[in-house]
PDB file of C-alpha atoms in Angstrom:
ATOM      1  CA  UNK A   1     180.794 134.104 141.870  1.00  0.00           C
ATOM      2  CA  UNK A   2     177.197 132.861 142.256  1.00  0.00           C
ATOM      3  CA  UNK A   3     177.038 129.690 144.304  1.00  0.00           C
ATOM      4  CA  UNK A   4     174.533 126.843 144.230  1.00  0.00           C
ATOM      5  CA  UNK A   5     171.569 128.714 145.805  1.00  0.00           C
ATOM      6  CA  UNK A   6     171.905 131.687 143.460  1.00  0.00           C
ATOM      7  CA  UNK A   7     172.238 129.472 140.375  1.00  0.00           C
ATOM      8  CA  UNK A   8     169.291 127.331 141.475  1.00  0.00           C
ATOM      9  CA  UNK A   9     167.124 130.420 141.893  1.00  0.00           C
ATOM     10  CA  UNK A  10     168.150 131.817 138.514  1.00  0.00           C
ATOM     11  CA  UNK A  11     167.392 128.478 136.895  1.00  0.00           C
ATOM     12  CA  UNK A  12     163.917 128.395 138.428  1.00  0.00           C
ATOM     13  CA  UNK A  13     163.250 131.906 137.140  1.00  0.00           C
ATOM     14  CA  UNK A  14     164.387 130.979 133.650  1.00  0.00           C
ATOM     15  CA  UNK A  15     162.325 127.822 133.688  1.00  0.00           C
ATOM     16  CA  UNK A  16     159.196 129.789 134.565  1.00  0.00           C
ATOM     17  CA  UNK A  17     159.709 131.982 131.493  1.00  0.00           C
ATOM     18  CA  UNK A  18     161.065 129.554 128.909  1.00  0.00           C
ATOM     19  CA  UNK A  19     159.929 126.004 129.572  1.00  0.00           C
ATOM     20  CA  UNK A  20     157.348 124.993 126.976  1.00  0.00           C
ATOM     21  CA  UNK A  21     158.128 127.952 124.714  1.00  0.00           C
ATOM     22  CA  UNK A  22     159.906 127.889 121.375  1.00  0.00           C
ATOM     23  CA  UNK A  23     162.914 130.077 120.624  1.00  0.00           C
ATOM     24  CA  UNK A  24     161.812 131.867 117.479  1.00  0.00           C
ATOM     25  CA  UNK A  25     165.042 133.829 117.118  1.00  0.00           C
ATOM     26  CA  UNK A  26     168.474 133.962 118.710  1.00  0.00           C
ATOM     27  CA  UNK A  27     171.097 136.654 118.316  1.00  0.00           C
ATOM     28  CA  UNK A  28     174.761 136.646 119.323  1.00  0.00           C
ATOM     29  CA  UNK A  29     176.420 140.043 119.759  1.00  0.00           C
ATOM     30  CA  UNK A  30     180.008 138.889 120.118  1.00  0.00           C
ATOM     31  CA  UNK A  31     181.992 135.785 119.286  1.00  0.00           C
ATOM     32  CA  UNK A  32     181.896 134.394 122.795  1.00  0.00           C
ATOM     33  CA  UNK A  33     182.488 135.009 126.479  1.00  0.00           C
ATOM     34  CA  UNK A  34     185.175 133.160 128.412  1.00  0.00           C
ATOM     35  CA  UNK A  35     185.399 130.806 125.444  1.00  0.00           C
ATOM     36  CA  UNK A  36     184.052 131.180 121.900  1.00  0.00           C
ATOM     37  CA  UNK A  37     180.399 130.371 121.382  1.00  0.00           C
ATOM     38  CA  UNK A  38     179.670 127.147 119.458  1.00  0.00           C
ATOM     39  CA  UNK A  39     179.742 127.548 115.701  1.00  0.00           C
ATOM     40  CA  UNK A  40     176.452 128.862 114.279  1.00  0.00           C
ATOM     41  CA  UNK A  41     175.018 129.166 117.782  1.00  0.00           C
ATOM     42  CA  UNK A  42     172.172 131.507 116.842  1.00  0.00           C
ATOM     43  CA  UNK A  43     171.021 129.277 113.993  1.00  0.00           C
ATOM     44  CA  UNK A  44     171.227 126.170 116.184  1.00  0.00           C
ATOM     45  CA  UNK A  45     169.089 127.719 118.920  1.00  0.00           C
ATOM     46  CA  UNK A  46     166.444 129.190 116.633  1.00  0.00           C
ATOM     47  CA  UNK A  47     163.337 127.054 116.237  1.00  0.00           C
ATOM     48  CA  UNK A  48     164.094 124.898 119.289  1.00  0.00           C
ATOM     49  CA  UNK A  49     161.505 124.272 121.988  1.00  0.00           C
ATOM     50  CA  UNK A  50     162.729 124.586 125.580  1.00  0.00           C
ATOM     51  CA  UNK A  51     161.875 121.285 127.236  1.00  0.00           C
ATOM     52  CA  UNK A  52     163.133 122.059 130.739  1.00  0.00           C
ATOM     53  CA  UNK A  53     166.103 122.908 132.923  1.00  0.00           C
ATOM     54  CA  UNK A  54     168.574 121.108 135.123  1.00  0.00           C
ATOM     55  CA  UNK A  55     171.286 122.405 137.443  1.00  0.00           C
ATOM     56  CA  UNK A  56     174.626 120.665 137.951  1.00  0.00           C
ATOM     57  CA  UNK A  57     176.826 122.363 140.540  1.00  0.00           C
ATOM     58  CA  UNK A  58     177.079 126.005 139.507  1.00  0.00           C
ATOM     59  CA  UNK A  59     176.033 125.251 135.927  1.00  0.00           C
ATOM     60  CA  UNK A  60     172.577 125.429 134.334  1.00  0.00           C
ATOM     61  CA  UNK A  61     171.470 123.165 131.508  1.00  0.00           C
ATOM     62  CA  UNK A  62     168.642 124.387 129.291  1.00  0.00           C
ATOM     63  CA  UNK A  63     167.282 121.289 127.589  1.00  0.00           C
ATOM     64  CA  UNK A  64     166.108 121.810 124.031  1.00  0.00           C
ATOM     65  CA  UNK A  65     164.145 119.805 121.505  1.00  0.00           C
ATOM     66  CA  UNK A  66     166.113 117.608 119.119  1.00  0.00           C
ATOM     67  CA  UNK A  67     168.251 116.248 121.963  1.00  0.00           C
ATOM     68  CA  UNK A  68     170.620 119.102 122.685  1.00  0.00           C
ATOM     69  CA  UNK A  69     171.216 121.181 125.830  1.00  0.00           C
ATOM     70  CA  UNK A  70     172.658 124.648 126.319  1.00  0.00           C
ATOM     71  CA  UNK A  71     175.139 124.627 129.194  1.00  0.00           C
ATOM     72  CA  UNK A  72     175.283 128.031 130.921  1.00  0.00           C
ATOM     73  CA  UNK A  73     177.661 129.372 133.560  1.00  0.00           C
ATOM     74  CA  UNK A  74     177.209 132.899 134.904  1.00  0.00           C
ATOM     75  CA  UNK A  75     180.882 133.456 135.722  1.00  0.00           C
ATOM     76  CA  UNK A  76     181.669 136.386 138.008  1.00  0.00           C
ATOM     77  CA  UNK A  77     179.231 139.015 136.756  1.00  0.00           C
ATOM     78  CA  UNK A  78     176.769 137.193 134.518  1.00  0.00           C
ATOM     79  CA  UNK A  79     173.024 137.580 134.846  1.00  0.00           C
ATOM     80  CA  UNK A  80     169.965 136.627 132.874  1.00  0.00           C
ATOM     81  CA  UNK A  81     167.566 139.326 131.689  1.00  0.00           C
ATOM     82  CA  UNK A  82     163.942 138.679 130.725  1.00  0.00           C
ATOM     83  CA  UNK A  83     161.717 141.131 128.866  1.00  0.00           C
ATOM     84  CA  UNK A  84     157.974 140.385 128.631  1.00  0.00           C
ATOM     85  CA  UNK A  85     156.216 140.689 125.281  1.00  0.00           C
ATOM     86  CA  UNK A  86     155.727 144.258 124.107  1.00  0.00           C
ATOM     87  CA  UNK A  87     157.771 145.883 126.856  1.00  0.00           C
ATOM     88  CA  UNK A  88     161.096 147.608 126.980  1.00  0.00           C
ATOM     89  CA  UNK A  89     163.743 146.048 129.261  1.00  0.00           C
ATOM     90  CA  UNK A  90     161.863 145.399 132.486  1.00  0.00           C
ATOM     91  CA  UNK A  91     162.936 142.213 134.190  1.00  0.00           C
ATOM     92  CA  UNK A  92     166.276 140.955 135.424  1.00  0.00           C
ATOM     93  CA  UNK A  93     167.046 137.497 136.673  1.00  0.00           C
ATOM     94  CA  UNK A  94     170.175 138.149 138.697  1.00  0.00           C
ATOM     95  CA  UNK A  95     172.254 135.514 140.474  1.00  0.00           C
ATOM     96  CA  UNK A  96     170.133 135.895 143.611  1.00  0.00           C
ATOM     97  CA  UNK A  97     166.853 134.991 142.036  1.00  0.00           C
ATOM     98  CA  UNK A  98     163.762 136.076 140.239  1.00  0.00           C
ATOM     99  CA  UNK A  99     162.765 139.181 138.324  1.00  0.00           C
ATOM    100  CA  UNK A 100     163.855 142.702 139.155  1.00  0.00           C
ATOM    101  CA  UNK A 101     163.266 146.133 137.737  1.00  0.00           C
ATOM    102  CA  UNK A 102     165.950 146.831 135.135  1.00  0.00           C
ATOM    103  CA  UNK A 103     164.636 150.097 133.684  1.00  0.00           C
ATOM    104  CA  UNK A 104     167.592 152.385 133.247  1.00  0.00           C
ATOM    105  CA  UNK A 105     170.035 149.483 133.407  1.00  0.00           C
ATOM    106  CA  UNK A 106     171.819 150.724 130.332  1.00  0.00           C
ATOM    107  CA  UNK A 107     175.198 149.399 131.375  1.00  0.00           C
ATOM    108  CA  UNK A 108     173.762 145.914 131.762  1.00  0.00           C
ATOM    109  CA  UNK A 109     172.092 145.956 128.364  1.00  0.00           C
ATOM    110  CA  UNK A 110     175.315 147.182 126.795  1.00  0.00           C
ATOM    111  CA  UNK A 111     176.819 143.888 127.925  1.00  0.00           C
ATOM    112  CA  UNK A 112     174.010 141.647 126.684  1.00  0.00           C
ATOM    113  CA  UNK A 113     175.948 139.226 124.516  1.00  0.00           C
ATOM    114  CA  UNK A 114     173.234 136.707 123.673  1.00  0.00           C
ATOM    115  CA  UNK A 115     169.496 137.250 123.192  1.00  0.00           C
ATOM    116  CA  UNK A 116     166.744 134.677 122.808  1.00  0.00           C
ATOM    117  CA  UNK A 117     163.248 135.628 121.635  1.00  0.00           C
ATOM    118  CA  UNK A 118     160.323 133.239 122.005  1.00  0.00           C
ATOM    119  CA  UNK A 119     157.489 132.853 119.537  1.00  0.00           C
ATOM    120  CA  UNK A 120     155.166 134.810 121.838  1.00  0.00           C
ATOM    121  CA  UNK A 121     157.547 137.717 122.331  1.00  0.00           C
ATOM    122  CA  UNK A 122     159.496 136.997 125.504  1.00  0.00           C
ATOM    123  CA  UNK A 123     163.132 138.037 125.291  1.00  0.00           C
ATOM    124  CA  UNK A 124     165.835 136.543 127.481  1.00  0.00           C
ATOM    125  CA  UNK A 125     169.367 137.863 127.360  1.00  0.00           C
ATOM    126  CA  UNK A 126     172.692 136.851 128.834  1.00  0.00           C
ATOM    127  CA  UNK A 127     174.481 139.889 130.271  1.00  0.00           C
ATOM    128  CA  UNK A 128     178.086 139.560 131.406  1.00  0.00           C
ATOM    129  CA  UNK A 129     180.199 142.724 131.771  1.00  0.00           C
ATOM    130  CA  UNK A 130     183.354 140.857 132.800  1.00  0.00           C
ATOM    131  CA  UNK A 131     182.801 138.021 130.297  1.00  0.00           C
ATOM    132  CA  UNK A 132     183.859 135.178 132.598  1.00  0.00           C
ATOM    133  CA  UNK A 133     180.632 133.311 131.892  1.00  0.00           C
ATOM    134  CA  UNK A 134     180.188 130.718 129.190  1.00  0.00           C
ATOM    135  CA  UNK A 135     177.613 128.965 127.030  1.00  0.00           C
ATOM    136  CA  UNK A 136     178.127 125.712 125.171  1.00  0.00           C
ATOM    137  CA  UNK A 137     175.962 123.105 123.461  1.00  0.00           C
ATOM    138  CA  UNK A 138     176.058 119.448 124.452  1.00  0.00           C
ATOM    139  CA  UNK A 139     173.949 116.403 123.562  1.00  0.00           C
ATOM    140  CA  UNK A 140     171.354 116.038 126.318  1.00  0.00           C
ATOM    141  CA  UNK A 141     172.182 112.383 126.762  1.00  0.00           C
ATOM    142  CA  UNK A 142     175.850 113.216 127.288  1.00  0.00           C
ATOM    143  CA  UNK A 143     175.536 116.234 129.613  1.00  0.00           C
ATOM    144  CA  UNK A 144     177.504 114.715 132.446  1.00  0.00           C
ATOM    145  CA  UNK A 145     180.369 113.877 130.096  1.00  0.00           C
ATOM    146  CA  UNK A 146     180.967 117.521 129.145  1.00  0.00           C
ATOM    147  CA  UNK A 147     184.467 118.646 130.102  1.00  0.00           C
ATOM    148  CA  UNK A 148     183.076 121.210 132.575  1.00  0.00           C
ATOM    149  CA  UNK A 149     180.813 118.682 134.308  1.00  0.00           C
ATOM    150  CA  UNK A 150     182.684 115.386 134.099  1.00  0.00           C
ATOM    151  CA  UNK A 151     184.818 115.996 137.175  1.00  0.00           C
ATOM    152  CA  UNK A 152     182.110 117.346 139.467  1.00  0.00           C
ATOM    153  CA  UNK A 153     181.385 115.665 142.766  1.00  0.00           C
ATOM    154  CA  UNK A 154     177.957 114.778 144.147  1.00  0.00           C
ATOM    155  CA  UNK A 155     175.124 117.260 144.450  1.00  0.00           C
ATOM    156  CA  UNK A 156     174.934 118.291 148.118  1.00  0.00           C
ATOM    157  CA  UNK A 157     171.125 118.335 148.131  1.00  0.00           C
ATOM    158  CA  UNK A 158     170.811 114.842 146.662  1.00  0.00           C
ATOM    159  CA  UNK A 159     169.982 111.897 148.895  1.00  0.00           C
ATOM    160  CA  UNK A 160     173.226 110.260 147.769  1.00  0.00           C
ATOM    161  CA  UNK A 161     175.239 112.976 149.542  1.00  0.00           C
ATOM    162  CA  UNK A 162     175.487 111.317 152.934  1.00  0.00           C
ATOM    163  CA  UNK A 163     178.002 111.440 155.800  1.00  0.00           C
ATOM    164  CA  UNK A 164     179.384 108.131 154.557  1.00  0.00           C
ATOM    165  CA  UNK A 165     179.833 109.488 151.025  1.00  0.00           C
ATOM    166  CA  UNK A 166     181.548 112.640 152.266  1.00  0.00           C
ATOM    167  CA  UNK A 167     183.740 110.575 154.592  1.00  0.00           C
ATOM    168  CA  UNK A 168     184.957 108.511 151.646  1.00  0.00           C
ATOM    169  CA  UNK A 169     185.803 111.650 149.676  1.00  0.00           C
ATOM    170  CA  UNK A 170     187.719 113.237 152.556  1.00  0.00           C
ATOM    171  CA  UNK A 171     189.612 110.175 153.759  1.00  0.00           C
ATOM    172  CA  UNK A 172     193.361 110.781 153.767  1.00  0.00           C
ATOM    173  CA  UNK A 173     193.156 114.406 152.608  1.00  0.00           C
ATOM    174  CA  UNK A 174     195.733 116.678 154.231  1.00  0.00           C
ATOM    175  CA  UNK A 175     194.181 119.924 153.019  1.00  0.00           C
ATOM    176  CA  UNK A 176     192.040 122.131 155.300  1.00  0.00           C
ATOM    177  CA  UNK A 177     188.376 121.171 155.319  1.00  0.00           C
ATOM    178  CA  UNK A 178     187.419 124.532 153.842  1.00  0.00           C
ATOM    179  CA  UNK A 179     189.643 123.953 150.803  1.00  0.00           C
ATOM    180  CA  UNK A 180     188.297 120.422 150.435  1.00  0.00           C
ATOM    181  CA  UNK A 181     184.687 121.614 150.391  1.00  0.00           C
ATOM    182  CA  UNK A 182     185.497 124.276 147.804  1.00  0.00           C
ATOM    183  CA  UNK A 183     186.942 121.536 145.576  1.00  0.00           C
ATOM    184  CA  UNK A 184     184.109 120.953 143.090  1.00  0.00           C
ATOM    185  CA  UNK A 185     185.296 117.372 142.693  1.00  0.00           C
ATOM    186  CA  UNK A 186     184.500 116.663 146.347  1.00  0.00           C
ATOM    187  CA  UNK A 187     181.058 118.249 146.342  1.00  0.00           C
ATOM    188  CA  UNK A 188     179.512 120.343 143.561  1.00  0.00           C
ATOM    189  CA  UNK A 189     178.215 123.878 143.933  1.00  0.00           C
ATOM    190  CA  UNK A 190     179.633 125.049 147.249  1.00  0.00           C
ATOM    191  CA  UNK A 191     181.451 128.379 147.508  1.00  0.00           C
ATOM    192  CA  UNK A 192     183.000 130.605 150.128  1.00  0.00           C
ATOM    193  CA  UNK A 193     179.770 131.876 151.682  1.00  0.00           C
ATOM    194  CA  UNK A 194     177.977 128.605 152.256  1.00  0.00           C
ATOM    195  CA  UNK A 195     181.079 126.675 153.302  1.00  0.00           C
ATOM    196  CA  UNK A 196     181.689 129.268 156.038  1.00  0.00           C
ATOM    197  CA  UNK A 197     178.104 129.054 157.261  1.00  0.00           C
ATOM    198  CA  UNK A 198     177.971 125.244 157.145  1.00  0.00           C
ATOM    199  CA  UNK A 199     181.269 124.827 159.010  1.00  0.00           C
ATOM    200  CA  UNK A 200     179.994 127.169 161.704  1.00  0.00           C
ATOM    201  CA  UNK A 201     176.805 125.173 162.162  1.00  0.00           C
ATOM    202  CA  UNK A 202     178.791 121.943 162.297  1.00  0.00           C
ATOM    203  CA  UNK A 203     181.277 123.373 164.814  1.00  0.00           C
ATOM    204  CA  UNK A 204     184.278 122.677 162.587  1.00  0.00           C
ATOM    205  CA  UNK A 205     187.224 125.027 162.114  1.00  0.00           C
ATOM    206  CA  UNK A 206     188.022 125.908 158.492  1.00  0.00           C
ATOM    207  CA  UNK A 207     191.642 125.027 159.403  1.00  0.00           C
ATOM    208  CA  UNK A 208     190.861 121.459 160.465  1.00  0.00           C
ATOM    209  CA  UNK A 209     192.468 118.883 158.194  1.00  0.00           C
ATOM    210  CA  UNK A 210     189.890 117.286 155.938  1.00  0.00           C
ATOM    211  CA  UNK A 211     191.190 113.812 156.705  1.00  0.00           C
ATOM    212  CA  UNK A 212     190.092 114.179 160.341  1.00  0.00           C
ATOM    213  CA  UNK A 213     186.441 114.891 159.423  1.00  0.00           C
ATOM    214  CA  UNK A 214     185.193 111.434 158.336  1.00  0.00           C
ATOM    215  CA  UNK A 215     182.908 109.801 160.852  1.00  0.00           C
ATOM    216  CA  UNK A 216     181.149 111.770 163.561  1.00  0.00           C
ATOM    217  CA  UNK A 217     182.244 115.155 162.266  1.00  0.00           C
ATOM    218  CA  UNK A 218     180.961 114.343 158.765  1.00  0.00           C
ATOM    219  CA  UNK A 219     177.689 113.328 160.383  1.00  0.00           C
ATOM    220  CA  UNK A 220     177.378 116.898 161.680  1.00  0.00           C
ATOM    221  CA  UNK A 221     178.672 118.584 158.542  1.00  0.00           C
ATOM    222  CA  UNK A 222     176.428 117.014 155.897  1.00  0.00           C
ATOM    223  CA  UNK A 223     173.126 118.053 157.549  1.00  0.00           C
ATOM    224  CA  UNK A 224     174.593 121.526 158.110  1.00  0.00           C
ATOM    225  CA  UNK A 225     175.437 121.865 154.406  1.00  0.00           C
ATOM    226  CA  UNK A 226     171.980 120.729 153.350  1.00  0.00           C
ATOM    227  CA  UNK A 227     170.241 123.043 155.812  1.00  0.00           C
ATOM    228  CA  UNK A 228     172.245 126.132 154.844  1.00  0.00           C
ATOM    229  CA  UNK A 229     171.697 125.557 151.123  1.00  0.00           C
ATOM    230  CA  UNK A 230     167.987 124.889 151.556  1.00  0.00           C
ATOM    231  CA  UNK A 231     167.475 128.037 153.617  1.00  0.00           C
ATOM    232  CA  UNK A 232     169.472 130.122 151.142  1.00  0.00           C
ATOM    233  CA  UNK A 233     167.391 128.905 148.206  1.00  0.00           C
ATOM    234  CA  UNK A 234     164.210 129.675 150.117  1.00  0.00           C
ATOM    235  CA  UNK A 235     165.526 133.206 150.789  1.00  0.00           C
ATOM    236  CA  UNK A 236     166.386 133.819 147.128  1.00  0.00           C
ATOM    237  CA  UNK A 237     170.137 133.568 147.671  1.00  0.00           C
ATOM    238  CA  UNK A 238     172.554 136.156 149.011  1.00  0.00           C
ATOM    239  CA  UNK A 239     172.716 139.661 147.512  1.00  0.00           C
ATOM    240  CA  UNK A 240     176.074 141.204 148.248  1.00  0.00           C
ATOM    241  CA  UNK A 241     176.206 143.671 145.374  1.00  0.00           C
ATOM    242  CA  UNK A 242     173.441 145.006 143.097  1.00  0.00           C
ATOM    243  CA  UNK A 243     171.095 142.073 142.812  1.00  0.00           C
ATOM    244  CA  UNK A 244     167.415 142.898 143.456  1.00  0.00           C
ATOM    245  CA  UNK A 245     164.059 141.240 142.966  1.00  0.00           C
ATOM    246  CA  UNK A 246     160.969 142.457 141.189  1.00  0.00           C
ATOM    247  CA  UNK A 247     159.843 144.533 144.155  1.00  0.00           C
ATOM    248  CA  UNK A 248     163.258 146.153 144.501  1.00  0.00           C
ATOM    249  CA  UNK A 249     164.161 143.966 147.479  1.00  0.00           C
ATOM    250  CA  UNK A 250     167.417 142.079 147.719  1.00  0.00           C
ATOM    251  CA  UNK A 251     167.859 138.362 148.156  1.00  0.00           C
ATOM    252  CA  UNK A 252     167.588 137.947 151.897  1.00  0.00           C
ATOM    253  CA  UNK A 253     169.937 135.194 153.013  1.00  0.00           C
ATOM    254  CA  UNK A 254     172.723 137.687 153.755  1.00  0.00           C
ATOM    255  CA  UNK A 255     170.529 138.865 156.635  1.00  0.00           C
ATOM    256  CA  UNK A 256     170.909 135.405 158.145  1.00  0.00           C
ATOM    257  CA  UNK A 257     174.706 135.170 157.951  1.00  0.00           C
ATOM    258  CA  UNK A 258     176.066 133.972 161.276  1.00  0.00           C
ATOM    259  CA  UNK A 259     179.782 134.298 160.489  1.00  0.00           C
ATOM    260  CA  UNK A 260     180.379 135.148 156.840  1.00  0.00           C
ATOM    261  CA  UNK A 261     181.565 138.760 156.463  1.00  0.00           C
ATOM    262  CA  UNK A 262     180.850 139.404 160.163  1.00  0.00           C
ATOM    263  CA  UNK A 263     184.362 140.028 161.434  1.00  0.00           C
ATOM    264  CA  UNK A 264     184.265 141.246 165.047  1.00  0.00           C
ATOM    265  CA  UNK A 265     180.532 140.671 165.489  1.00  0.00           C
ATOM    266  CA  UNK A 266     179.453 138.580 168.478  1.00  0.00           C
ATOM    267  CA  UNK A 267     179.243 134.878 167.786  1.00  0.00           C
ATOM    268  CA  UNK A 268     175.552 133.913 168.014  1.00  0.00           C
ATOM    269  CA  UNK A 269     176.500 130.847 170.069  1.00  0.00           C
ATOM    270  CA  UNK A 270     178.868 132.456 172.553  1.00  0.00           C
ATOM    271  CA  UNK A 271     178.346 134.555 175.694  1.00  0.00           C
ATOM    272  CA  UNK A 272     180.640 137.277 174.343  1.00  0.00           C
ATOM    273  CA  UNK A 273     183.925 138.709 175.686  1.00  0.00           C
ATOM    274  CA  UNK A 274     186.076 137.694 177.387  1.00  0.00           C
ATOM    275  CA  UNK A 275     185.033 134.100 176.697  1.00  0.00           C
ATOM    276  CA  UNK A 276     184.812 134.749 172.952  1.00  0.00           C
ATOM    277  CA  UNK A 277     186.288 137.693 171.033  1.00  0.00           C
ATOM    278  CA  UNK A 278     183.667 137.365 168.299  1.00  0.00           C
ATOM    279  CA  UNK A 279     183.820 136.252 164.695  1.00  0.00           C
ATOM    280  CA  UNK A 280     187.386 135.972 163.412  1.00  0.00           C
ATOM    281  CA  UNK A 281     188.825 136.127 159.914  1.00  0.00           C
ATOM    282  CA  UNK A 282     191.814 134.356 158.406  1.00  0.00           C
ATOM    283  CA  UNK A 283     192.991 134.076 154.788  1.00  0.00           C
ATOM    284  CA  UNK A 284     193.218 130.640 153.225  1.00  0.00           C
ATOM    285  CA  UNK A 285     194.458 130.268 149.663  1.00  0.00           C
ATOM    286  CA  UNK A 286     193.826 133.977 149.101  1.00  0.00           C
ATOM    287  CA  UNK A 287     190.193 133.872 150.307  1.00  0.00           C
ATOM    288  CA  UNK A 288     188.671 135.073 153.555  1.00  0.00           C
ATOM    289  CA  UNK A 289     187.463 132.501 156.062  1.00  0.00           C
ATOM    290  CA  UNK A 290     185.118 133.648 158.819  1.00  0.00           C
ATOM    291  CA  UNK A 291     184.594 131.523 161.909  1.00  0.00           C
ATOM    292  CA  UNK A 292     184.207 131.424 165.683  1.00  0.00           C
ATOM    293  CA  UNK A 293     187.540 130.464 167.285  1.00  0.00           C
ATOM    294  CA  UNK A 294     185.767 129.259 170.432  1.00  0.00           C
ATOM    295  CA  UNK A 295     183.107 126.922 169.058  1.00  0.00           C
ATOM    296  CA  UNK A 296     184.696 125.745 165.802  1.00  0.00           C
ATOM    297  CA  UNK A 297     187.436 123.213 166.405  1.00  0.00           C
TER     298      UNK A 297
END
């Protein structure tokens, strides 16, 4: 599932295409995705001007004229597709970032379930083969009260996400710190990749109980989270499957992974065997955790 950096990069790509333009026509090609689309969705989107975008956790909010926002979640396989005026399908905004060559992407277009066309001919579609994504409409002034957003924790890149704030959220928790950070009510937008990388930078084991992190350990963890996310956004996110940019290149943050998906590789902080056996992997709540058993305690 796309995590915060991928969703942020998608949102920026969409904003570059849509902000300031009017949706002349919308078309739905099925009744919904994970949940049914709002009633009369196409008619409610048509004629609206796109005023801007906002991200909340792993969700995007496309703000429209007349005080309504479209809440978008990419799910497991969702992507946004943009087609410039007068061209056949050319551009893809995948969960790693900006535009990519989509000529010949027939399978993707077969799963384009929603299409928006601007007054000057841009087309933006929502493709989702597995249909775990969603789109809903919400009053712009009540975005944070939507059922999918109401329980989200703080944004990790906001100034309000401080060691003290994280310490308060973790106090008394008996779950592993990895599970706590994946809890979207503790902090919004983190997923398996960036939790692994942030814990490594902070020197914290994914098995450490969350309740032991407040204080000095939180003071190491919060800057590590912010740094990892910032670098991932700058790199266009992490491309682990088929996501490519306009020049055919992948998002590049996977080239900077220090522990995630690097089982058996040398730890970049250790002298190597026998002092350190390299990056290890354990399974927590059915998900892989990668870490250095020597430096992460």
